[in-house]
Amino acid sequence: METSTSSSTERIPGCQQRSRRMLRVEEAQQFIWQKPASEKQRRGDKRAKNKAKPALLPMANVAMIDYTLEFLTATGVEETFVFCCWKSAEIKEHLQKSKWCRHTSPNTVRFVTSDLYRSLGDVLRDVDAKSLVRSDFILVTGDVVSNLNISRALEEHKLRRKMEKNVSVMTMIFKESSPGHHARCKEDDIVIAMDSATNRVLHYQRTQGLKRFRFPMSLFQNTIENVEVRHDLLDCHISICSPQVAELFTDNFDYQTRDDFVRGLLVNEEILGNQIHMHVTTEEYGAHICNLLMYEAVCSDIIRRWVYPLTPEMNFTDDKNQNYTHSKHNIYRGVDVSLGHGSMLKENVLIGQGTVIGSNCSIMNSVIGQNCRIGDEVTLDGAFLWDGVHVADNVQIHHSVICDEAEVKEKVKLKPHCVLSSQVVVGPDITLSEGTVISLHPPDEEEEDDDQFSDDSGVNKEESKVKLKGYNKKDVGSEGRGYLWKADDKNEDDEEQRQSLWGPAMLSEEESESDSDLSMGSEEPDSRAASPQLDDIKVFQNEVLGTLQRGEEENISCDNLVLEINSLKYAYNISLNEMMQVLSKVILEFPLQQLDANLDSQNYFSALLPVSAAPFDSSWGLSSGV
């Protein structure tokens, strides 16, 4: 394959060679956040993060890739392949300096880079071309934080493959989490149908923007006794895979993501003979950081000790700059931290080494990096300050991210969901509205496609751009330095930009229902070309509803109702399966036509029993064949 000839595999210097017991593959994504909806927004999303490296974004002052590697090492992984295409030099340098490349490390780290990696599919096709895997391996992205012990899931996976060779190709790891939980990303919300006896995945669907879910009738018509539908699961983005997974990606070039793979296997399960299973954990922690809202949620969970033992004072990276003391109300203080007179650290606060905080400050639910300078009378609530940030006096920052070496001058107020990129300066005496993104990259800067993923793209371009285009003082303040990035009014809107960083907002009920109807309609299988049109089915449904209503009002016998519905079936050319679907839907919705919409469950079932008794009577012809 062309991919294999343009990529390189190497063992990072300092990592000792040892026997291969388990292989783990990581996909280092181009962007850690959601892919923007358009090319221009993709560029803007990149500028918003400026010099940040996705796998190196600080999560409670520790790079995200360190959490992933710690999880794998604790699981028992002895060899790790890191696949990367963007900012690979910086990621490699970080790993070389970390404990993962010491001779005492139980986990050998290998680094694979290629400028052709654009998706998980590209990575796994390269893995198959190079024959890197010959046994089961763990597939996980570099933005996963977890303390899961997957030993039991691994044993179950191996047992299934031993009993039925090459049938079960993947075991997906999920955590029980109720809908609406802060650690559940709306982009990753799913509904799953599974075989309760074997944990086999039967149906997998993302639910973002949907109010109604569509399930194929085949789920309930097969020989499986107990089909369980679950919407209380959080996808940890951790999968135990057989070697056939990489081969299947090679055989199906349209598979670009894991979702493509799962959907493809479920649709073609009878043809390919492959199955996907799942493992659900209840107590442990696992989360995938797909946007800044999840970044904020997972940081908070780490500080609140939900990811124990991955807590700040444990210093699992063995970095001398990451030594913290832990006190009540989850206050973590690094070495040489100075706290001014009258300043209060209320709760859930992490302060990095060498940071100086002025007097009369109020800080809560915040993370402050190393060597930061905080002035007097500063309020930080849900603020995430990276290393070297300077904050002047009388500043208020709420639920925002301030990147490395940025500066916030006097009397500046940042409303929620603001992002200041590296080395940006704002102020003094200015208020940034909600969702503001400021970067050193001009918003109208065009970049060549060849530079999108190169390690040196855009390093010093902003310096030359400043000479041609000055900063807008209305956007960044009289002493500010940076550009306000906002959407192009012709093609995009500000809400779309906000969603690309912070994740999707809740849609209004009308929009959500409209999207749901479109999604449901788009899932109609092509094989129904010979079936009656949707309008005929809708008319048939209304006719059946009217027949049942008249039957109840006039006390018509079941035999006569059967004859009338049978005649409607032939009149509209409705198949038996379609008729049973319509009849089931009409019966279940019948009480809603008769009673108040706010009826409780007891009244609903009381109204349902009379109308549902007839279809299940032995004399009801529809259930025994028509």
XYZ file of C-alpha atoms in Angstrom:
626
model
C 0.000 0.000 0.000
C 1.106 3.538 -0.605
C 0.484 4.348 3.045
C 3.042 1.845 4.201
C 5.804 3.290 2.053
C 5.300 6.856 3.252
C 5.207 6.217 6.977
C 7.901 5.344 9.466
C 7.892 3.118 12.526
C 10.458 3.533 15.245
C 11.037 2.712 18.855
C 11.525 5.924 20.801
C 15.107 6.160 22.110
C 15.313 5.186 25.743
C 12.537 2.607 25.508
C 13.896 -0.882 26.034
C 12.958 -3.852 23.833
C 10.827 -6.577 25.407
C 8.581 -9.394 24.269
C 5.172 -8.564 22.806
C 2.283 -9.754 24.965
C -0.447 -7.368 23.899
C -0.580 -4.670 21.263
C -2.433 -1.456 21.710
C -3.037 0.995 18.859
C -3.801 4.676 19.350
C -5.201 6.969 16.682
C -3.775 10.448 17.160
C -6.497 12.519 15.526
C -5.816 15.610 13.438
C -7.978 17.608 15.829
C -9.016 16.572 19.266
C -12.263 18.487 18.920
C -15.251 17.852 16.687
C -14.564 18.203 12.961
C -15.926 21.554 11.789
C -18.779 21.564 9.320
C -16.865 23.487 6.659
C -13.359 24.135 5.402
C -13.256 27.697 6.717
C -14.450 26.626 10.149
C -11.828 23.880 10.190
C -9.156 26.532 9.713
C -10.716 28.704 12.396
C -10.863 25.808 14.810
C -7.167 25.249 14.231
C -6.339 28.910 14.822
C -8.354 28.950 18.023
C -5.978 26.385 19.473
C -2.961 28.002 17.776
C 0.163 26.137 18.929
C -1.636 23.548 21.060
C -0.877 19.905 20.257
C -4.055 17.809 20.643
C -2.535 14.906 22.563
C -0.561 17.362 24.709
C -3.440 19.566 25.863
C -3.095 19.908 29.664
C -5.765 18.007 31.551
C -5.426 19.126 35.187
C -1.875 20.220 34.238
C -0.976 16.784 32.780
C -0.897 16.028 29.041
C -3.864 13.969 27.883
C -1.697 11.318 26.256
C -0.158 10.592 29.680
C -3.583 9.623 31.046
C -4.107 7.269 28.116
C -0.704 5.639 28.515
C -1.185 5.281 32.278
C -4.532 3.546 31.710
C -2.957 1.123 29.226
C 0.037 0.374 31.425
C -2.195 -0.273 34.454
C -4.230 -2.651 32.286
C -1.123 -4.731 31.563
C -0.223 -3.539 28.083
C 3.477 -4.120 27.380
C 3.784 -2.553 23.941
C 2.109 0.587 22.601
C 2.018 1.950 19.075
C 1.320 5.672 18.832
C 0.093 6.751 15.382
C 0.312 10.438 14.582
C 0.347 12.797 11.602
C 0.038 16.300 13.082
C 2.563 17.904 15.462
C 4.300 14.544 15.684
C 7.685 16.055 16.580
C 6.321 17.747 19.705
C 4.454 14.619 20.815
C 7.541 12.479 20.285
C 9.695 14.944 22.253
C 7.201 14.875 25.120
C 7.235 11.073 25.250
C 11.038 10.951 25.138
C 11.179 13.109 28.270
C 8.460 11.158 30.079
C 8.631 8.092 32.269
C 7.325 5.970 29.394
C 10.795 5.925 27.820
C 12.756 5.018 30.914
C 14.348 1.585 31.165
C 12.093 0.841 34.128
C 8.892 1.410 32.167
C 6.791 -1.750 31.759
C 5.313 -0.392 28.529
C 7.394 -0.044 25.357
C 6.259 2.923 23.252
C 6.685 2.889 19.473
C 5.996 5.905 17.308
C 4.493 5.692 13.809
C 4.119 8.826 11.689
C 2.681 9.423 8.248
C 1.378 12.462 6.402
C -1.282 10.215 4.827
C -3.132 9.492 8.067
C -6.451 11.286 7.931
C -8.686 8.866 9.822
C -8.745 5.723 11.908
C -9.364 3.775 8.712
C -6.058 4.987 7.236
C -4.231 3.927 10.393
C -5.689 0.421 10.552
C -5.154 -0.188 6.844
C -1.498 0.701 7.410
C -1.412 -1.637 10.415
C -2.726 -4.457 8.217
C -0.293 -3.668 5.380
C 2.674 -3.848 7.775
C 1.323 -6.890 9.650
C 1.814 -5.139 12.980
C -0.863 -7.192 14.737
C -1.086 -10.953 15.033
C -3.121 -11.169 18.224
C -5.844 -9.240 20.056
C -5.144 -5.573 20.686
C -6.725 -2.553 22.396
C -7.865 0.342 20.235
C -8.151 3.721 21.948
C -7.809 7.363 20.960
C -5.292 9.664 22.604
C -7.968 11.753 24.318
C -9.342 9.113 26.703
C -9.141 9.453 30.492
C -9.947 6.238 32.350
C -9.183 4.119 35.392
C -11.004 1.079 33.999
C -9.752 -2.421 34.677
C -10.621 -4.239 31.469
C -9.154 -7.603 32.503
C -12.612 -9.157 32.777
C -13.674 -7.739 29.404
C -10.483 -9.113 27.850
C -11.118 -12.571 29.295
C -14.699 -12.542 27.977
C -13.452 -11.498 24.539
C -10.883 -14.294 24.411
C -13.413 -16.874 25.626
C -15.901 -15.901 22.896
C -13.220 -16.177 20.239
C -12.141 -19.543 21.581
C -15.691 -20.911 21.508
C -16.506 -19.498 18.056
C -13.311 -18.756 16.178
C -13.223 -15.470 14.249
C -16.913 -14.709 14.955
C -16.578 -11.989 17.609
C -14.160 -9.408 16.221
C -14.629 -6.520 18.684
C -15.680 -5.873 22.282
C -16.714 -2.271 22.945
C -16.378 -0.856 26.470
C -19.242 1.196 27.921
C -19.935 2.767 31.299
C -23.362 3.107 32.861
C -24.276 6.789 32.909
C -27.747 8.278 33.003
C -28.826 10.654 30.199
C -27.931 14.252 30.973
C -24.895 13.362 33.090
C -22.193 16.029 32.766
C -19.627 13.483 31.540
C -21.857 12.377 28.644
C -21.000 14.251 25.476
C -24.064 15.000 23.321
C -22.007 14.207 20.233
C -21.365 10.713 21.604
C -24.857 9.924 22.933
C -25.967 6.535 21.657
C -28.816 4.056 21.876
C -27.932 0.359 21.697
C -29.971 -2.804 21.273
C -28.249 -5.883 22.667
C -28.801 -9.558 23.332
C -29.112 -9.701 27.127
C -27.842 -13.267 27.289
C -24.653 -12.864 25.254
C -24.005 -9.065 25.288
C -23.978 -9.087 21.481
C -24.594 -5.692 19.900
C -27.637 -5.851 17.614
C -28.207 -2.169 16.843
C -26.033 0.932 17.326
C -27.244 4.466 16.660
C -26.077 7.966 17.573
C -28.867 10.095 19.016
C -27.612 13.664 18.623
C -30.500 15.833 17.415
C -33.035 12.987 17.455
C -36.259 12.844 19.462
C -37.325 9.496 18.037
C -35.228 6.399 17.478
C -35.739 3.893 14.657
C -35.156 0.187 15.197
C -35.369 -2.473 12.471
C -38.221 -4.932 13.033
C -35.763 -7.775 12.488
C -34.482 -7.132 16.025
C -37.733 -8.405 17.462
C -38.496 -11.064 14.870
C -35.384 -13.222 15.270
C -34.792 -16.118 17.656
C -33.203 -13.995 20.402
C -35.341 -14.271 23.532
C -34.374 -11.053 25.324
C -33.532 -7.907 23.368
C -32.486 -5.051 25.654
C -32.541 -1.435 24.449
C -30.234 0.870 26.415
C -29.828 4.628 26.432
C -27.940 4.770 29.739
C -24.455 4.059 28.393
C -21.416 6.261 27.918
C -19.087 5.230 25.093
C -15.558 5.117 26.547
C -13.999 4.853 23.042
C -12.059 1.805 24.207
C -12.333 -1.356 22.109
C -10.761 -4.793 22.336
C -10.146 -5.929 18.773
C -9.145 -9.104 17.019
C -6.588 -9.022 14.167
C -9.508 -9.335 11.714
C -10.503 -5.715 12.471
C -7.529 -4.327 10.558
C -8.221 -6.767 7.699
C -11.872 -5.687 7.504
C -10.826 -2.039 7.257
C -8.577 -3.012 4.339
C -11.366 -4.946 2.625
C -13.823 -2.059 3.056
C -12.133 1.168 2.040
C -15.223 3.217 2.884
C -14.673 2.456 6.593
C -13.070 5.644 7.936
C -14.216 5.661 11.579
C -15.110 3.098 14.187
C -18.773 4.027 13.717
C -18.489 3.132 10.011
C -17.014 -0.218 11.002
C -19.709 -0.998 13.595
C -22.585 -0.034 11.309
C -21.097 -1.964 8.400
C -20.702 -5.146 10.425
C -24.184 -4.952 11.932
C -25.792 -4.448 8.516
C -23.787 -7.266 6.873
C -23.590 -9.564 9.894
C -25.370 -12.460 8.207
C -23.144 -12.190 5.125
C -19.774 -11.683 6.826
C -20.485 -13.835 9.870
C -18.789 -11.345 12.222
C -20.236 -10.122 15.507
C -19.599 -7.225 17.888
C -20.035 -7.567 21.641
C -20.020 -5.107 24.505
C -18.871 -4.906 28.098
C -20.520 -2.566 30.596
C -18.880 -1.273 33.764
C -20.747 0.457 36.571
C -18.220 1.732 39.101
C -15.096 2.758 37.202
C -14.462 5.880 35.122
C -13.968 6.371 31.400
C -14.493 9.468 29.255
C -13.618 10.732 25.788
C -12.699 14.426 25.427
C -14.323 15.505 22.170
C -14.827 19.237 22.897
C -14.103 21.907 25.488
C -17.277 21.150 27.430
C -16.029 17.607 27.978
C -12.565 19.016 28.711
C -14.094 21.088 31.516
C -16.178 18.170 32.829
C -13.305 15.662 32.923
C -10.910 18.175 34.512
C -13.502 18.740 37.230
C -13.922 14.992 37.744
C -10.166 14.540 38.145
C -10.040 17.269 40.787
C -13.097 15.802 42.530
C -11.259 12.455 42.634
C -13.703 10.458 40.508
C -10.743 9.107 38.492
C -8.755 7.843 41.488
C -5.893 6.864 41.535
C -5.294 9.338 38.677
C -5.420 12.344 41.007
C -2.997 15.309 41.076
C -1.225 14.468 44.356
C -0.452 10.914 43.155
C 1.896 12.322 40.461
C 1.552 9.224 38.278
C 3.826 10.842 35.650
C 6.778 10.927 38.120
C 7.440 14.533 37.037
C 9.171 16.591 39.719
C 7.161 19.627 38.605
C 3.891 17.834 39.319
C 4.156 17.440 43.095
C 0.993 18.627 44.869
C -0.396 18.671 48.380
C -4.068 17.843 48.837
C -6.256 19.490 51.466
C -9.963 19.546 52.264
C -12.483 20.830 49.731
C -10.207 19.368 47.030
C -7.576 22.109 47.092
C -4.305 21.090 45.396
C -1.218 23.294 45.713
C 2.069 22.796 43.904
C 5.551 23.687 45.089
C 6.403 27.381 45.667
C 2.808 28.589 45.351
C 2.213 32.027 46.899
C -1.263 33.045 48.084
C -1.896 36.718 48.920
C -3.642 38.104 52.016
C -7.422 37.677 51.985
C -7.500 35.387 48.977
C -9.824 32.394 49.192
C -9.496 29.010 47.540
C -13.091 27.868 47.986
C -13.316 24.385 46.465
C -12.029 22.193 43.633
C -8.925 24.249 42.829
C -5.606 23.064 41.360
C -2.626 25.446 41.346
C 0.609 24.592 39.532
C 4.173 25.051 40.714
C 5.580 28.579 40.995
C 2.260 30.399 40.642
C 1.748 33.665 42.513
C -1.738 34.823 43.502
C -2.437 38.355 44.727
C -4.640 39.529 47.586
C -8.425 39.338 47.987
C -8.909 36.860 45.147
C -11.778 34.373 44.944
C -11.028 31.088 43.151
C -13.256 28.050 42.778
C -13.675 25.116 40.370
C -10.565 26.203 38.468
C -7.227 24.855 37.249
C -4.178 27.140 37.172
C -0.988 26.042 35.419
C 2.639 26.521 36.371
C 4.346 29.912 36.768
C 1.167 31.972 36.421
C 0.766 35.478 37.863
C -2.617 36.428 39.283
C -3.234 40.022 40.413
C -5.414 41.439 43.203
C -9.219 41.318 43.403
C -9.445 38.556 40.779
C -12.421 36.209 40.481
C -11.924 32.817 38.822
C -14.897 30.475 38.528
C -14.569 27.496 36.208
C -11.418 29.015 34.692
C -8.699 26.915 33.055
C -5.390 28.768 32.894
C -2.467 27.032 31.229
C 1.234 27.649 31.958
C 2.682 31.150 32.141
C -0.631 33.054 32.069
C -0.678 36.613 33.464
C -3.909 38.006 34.937
C -3.927 41.618 36.142
C -6.030 43.219 38.902
C -9.840 43.294 39.035
C -10.360 40.596 36.422
C -13.317 38.204 36.266
C -13.071 34.926 34.331
C -15.993 32.507 34.151
C -15.887 29.045 32.529
C -13.251 29.948 29.967
C -9.914 28.628 28.694
C -6.750 30.774 28.690
C -3.878 29.155 26.785
C -0.113 29.317 27.421
C 1.485 32.722 28.056
C -1.688 34.696 27.367
C -2.229 37.944 29.269
C -5.420 39.448 30.649
C -5.016 43.080 31.664
C -6.838 45.160 34.289
C -10.631 45.240 34.629
C -11.307 42.630 31.965
C -14.367 40.406 32.254
C -14.604 37.111 30.370
C -18.084 35.694 30.141
C -18.565 31.894 29.820
C -17.102 29.875 26.957
C -14.360 32.292 25.926
C -11.057 30.998 24.528
C -7.827 33.023 24.455
C -5.140 31.358 22.359
C -1.434 31.265 23.216
C 0.298 34.642 23.738
C -2.902 36.621 23.190
C -3.273 39.886 25.131
C -6.672 41.442 25.949
C -7.604 44.623 27.789
C -7.581 46.711 29.741
C -11.157 47.523 30.782
C -13.050 45.387 28.273
C -15.783 42.746 28.463
C -15.632 39.724 26.164
C -19.059 38.346 25.334
C -19.969 34.679 25.680
C -18.273 32.361 23.204
C -15.538 34.825 22.171
C -12.465 33.244 20.529
C -9.292 35.343 20.124
C -6.152 34.123 18.374
C -2.936 35.531 16.944
C -3.938 34.085 13.570
C -6.051 36.487 11.467
C -9.507 35.010 10.816
C -9.234 35.523 7.052
C -5.782 33.952 6.764
C -5.616 31.362 3.998
C -3.405 28.301 4.381
C -2.179 25.850 1.791
C -3.588 22.339 2.095
C -0.088 20.899 2.197
C 0.587 22.814 5.402
C -2.480 21.701 7.298
C -0.741 18.915 9.153
C 2.933 19.840 8.884
C 4.824 20.464 12.112
C 6.050 23.944 11.185
C 2.910 25.364 9.572
C 1.950 28.814 10.756
C 4.756 29.156 13.318
C 5.829 32.719 12.515
C 3.195 33.742 10.006
C 1.308 35.935 12.466
C 4.324 38.223 12.874
C 4.337 39.131 9.184
C 0.561 39.427 9.127
C 0.587 42.047 11.883
C 2.609 44.390 9.667
C -0.095 44.209 7.014
C -3.131 44.226 9.265
C -3.337 45.793 12.715
C -5.308 44.532 15.714
C -8.845 45.808 16.196
C -8.778 47.637 19.524
C -12.550 47.317 19.876
C -12.176 43.541 19.926
C -9.095 43.092 22.135
C -8.715 46.392 24.022
C -6.356 49.353 23.698
C -3.308 47.272 24.683
C -4.577 44.022 23.226
C -2.874 41.697 20.795
C -4.895 39.206 18.769
C -7.767 38.793 16.345
C -11.392 38.109 17.111
C -12.316 34.985 15.214
C -15.930 34.875 14.153
C -17.946 33.035 11.553
C -18.459 34.217 8.028
C -21.970 35.654 7.866
C -22.453 34.322 4.334
C -21.750 30.692 5.073
C -21.665 30.109 8.800
C -22.981 31.474 12.055
C -21.573 32.106 15.510
C -23.493 29.186 17.005
C -21.765 26.792 14.601
C -18.387 28.149 15.691
C -19.299 27.741 19.348
C -20.394 24.170 18.772
C -17.118 23.311 17.059
C -15.288 24.127 20.303
C -17.778 23.588 23.126
C -20.057 20.979 21.603
C -23.664 21.132 20.382
C -26.260 23.045 22.359
C -29.708 21.700 23.014
C -31.861 22.316 19.962
C -35.289 23.768 20.284
C -38.107 21.240 20.305
C -39.300 22.151 16.811
C -35.798 21.971 15.299
C -35.030 18.712 17.053
C -38.279 17.096 15.936
C -37.715 18.299 12.387
C -34.179 16.883 12.367
C -35.500 13.672 13.841
C -38.094 13.275 11.111
C -35.473 13.919 8.442
C -33.095 11.421 9.991
C -35.777 8.796 10.253
C -36.820 9.363 6.691
C -33.261 9.141 5.446
C -32.909 5.710 7.018
C -35.659 4.154 4.919
C -34.085 1.111 3.209
C -33.891 1.101 -0.555
C -35.252 -2.439 -0.640
C -38.765 -1.103 -0.047
C -39.148 0.180 -3.574
C -41.856 -2.425 -4.239
C -43.759 -1.582 -1.037
C -46.595 0.984 -0.933
C -45.691 4.649 -0.611
C -45.498 6.259 2.827
C -48.703 8.236 2.096
C -50.671 5.007 1.624
C -49.370 3.593 4.886
C -50.287 6.825 6.666
C -53.821 6.732 5.226
C -54.105 3.061 6.181
C -53.036 3.927 9.735
C -55.709 6.633 9.986
C -58.336 4.232 8.650
C -57.384 1.576 11.225
C -57.520 4.181 14.005
C -60.955 5.286 12.881
C -62.135 1.671 12.706
C -61.017 0.930 16.273
C -62.548 4.152 17.568
C -65.859 3.296 15.910
C -65.623 -0.266 17.181
C -65.255 0.929 20.759
C -68.018 3.537 20.495
C -70.517 1.226 18.774
C -69.403 -1.981 20.504
C -68.708 -3.719 17.176
C -67.686 -7.378 17.460
C -64.086 -8.439 16.901
C -65.019 -10.578 13.883
C -66.474 -7.571 12.075
C -63.422 -5.447 12.944
C -61.177 -8.181 11.513
C -63.123 -8.230 8.259
C -63.015 -4.445 7.945
C -59.273 -4.187 8.636
C -58.591 -7.064 6.233
C -60.464 -5.220 3.514
C -58.415 -2.092 4.221
C -55.245 -4.193 3.980
C -56.103 -5.357 0.470
C -57.422 -1.961 -0.568
C -54.123 -0.250 0.210
C -51.910 -3.235 -0.768
C -50.363 -3.469 2.703
C -48.170 -6.434 3.597
C -48.818 -8.482 6.734
C -45.683 -7.198 8.468
C -46.588 -3.603 7.699
C -50.126 -4.152 8.908
C -48.903 -5.582 12.224
C -46.583 -2.611 12.705
C -49.387 -0.145 12.036
C -51.849 -2.009 14.252
C -49.355 -2.151 17.146
C -48.652 1.571 16.830
C -52.364 2.461 16.690
C -53.196 0.354 19.741
C -50.369 1.826 21.834
C -51.282 5.384 20.852
C -55.047 4.861 21.201
C -55.275 6.010 24.866
C -53.480 9.247 23.954
C -56.321 10.046 21.553
C -58.906 9.636 24.298
C -57.305 11.120 27.412
C -55.409 14.217 28.443
C -51.805 14.349 27.183
C -50.621 14.583 30.819
C -52.114 11.242 31.840
C -50.092 9.129 34.240
C -49.016 5.543 33.639
C -51.874 4.022 35.648
C -54.573 5.811 33.647
C -52.766 5.012 30.417
C -52.770 1.268 31.029
C -56.357 1.375 32.267
C -57.368 2.925 28.963
C -55.110 0.598 26.978
C -56.451 -2.719 28.305
C -59.922 -2.647 26.702
C -58.674 -1.861 23.215
C -55.655 -4.176 23.425
C -57.625 -7.152 24.730
C -59.185 -7.893 21.349
C -56.019 -8.310 19.263
C -54.688 -10.935 21.626
C -57.937 -12.855 21.861
C -57.822 -16.299 20.232
C -60.594 -15.293 17.883
C -58.673 -12.239 16.537
C -57.680 -13.282 13.055
C -54.813 -10.843 12.658
C -52.584 -12.680 15.107
C -53.099 -16.114 13.612
C -52.836 -15.269 9.931
C -55.063 -13.375 7.566
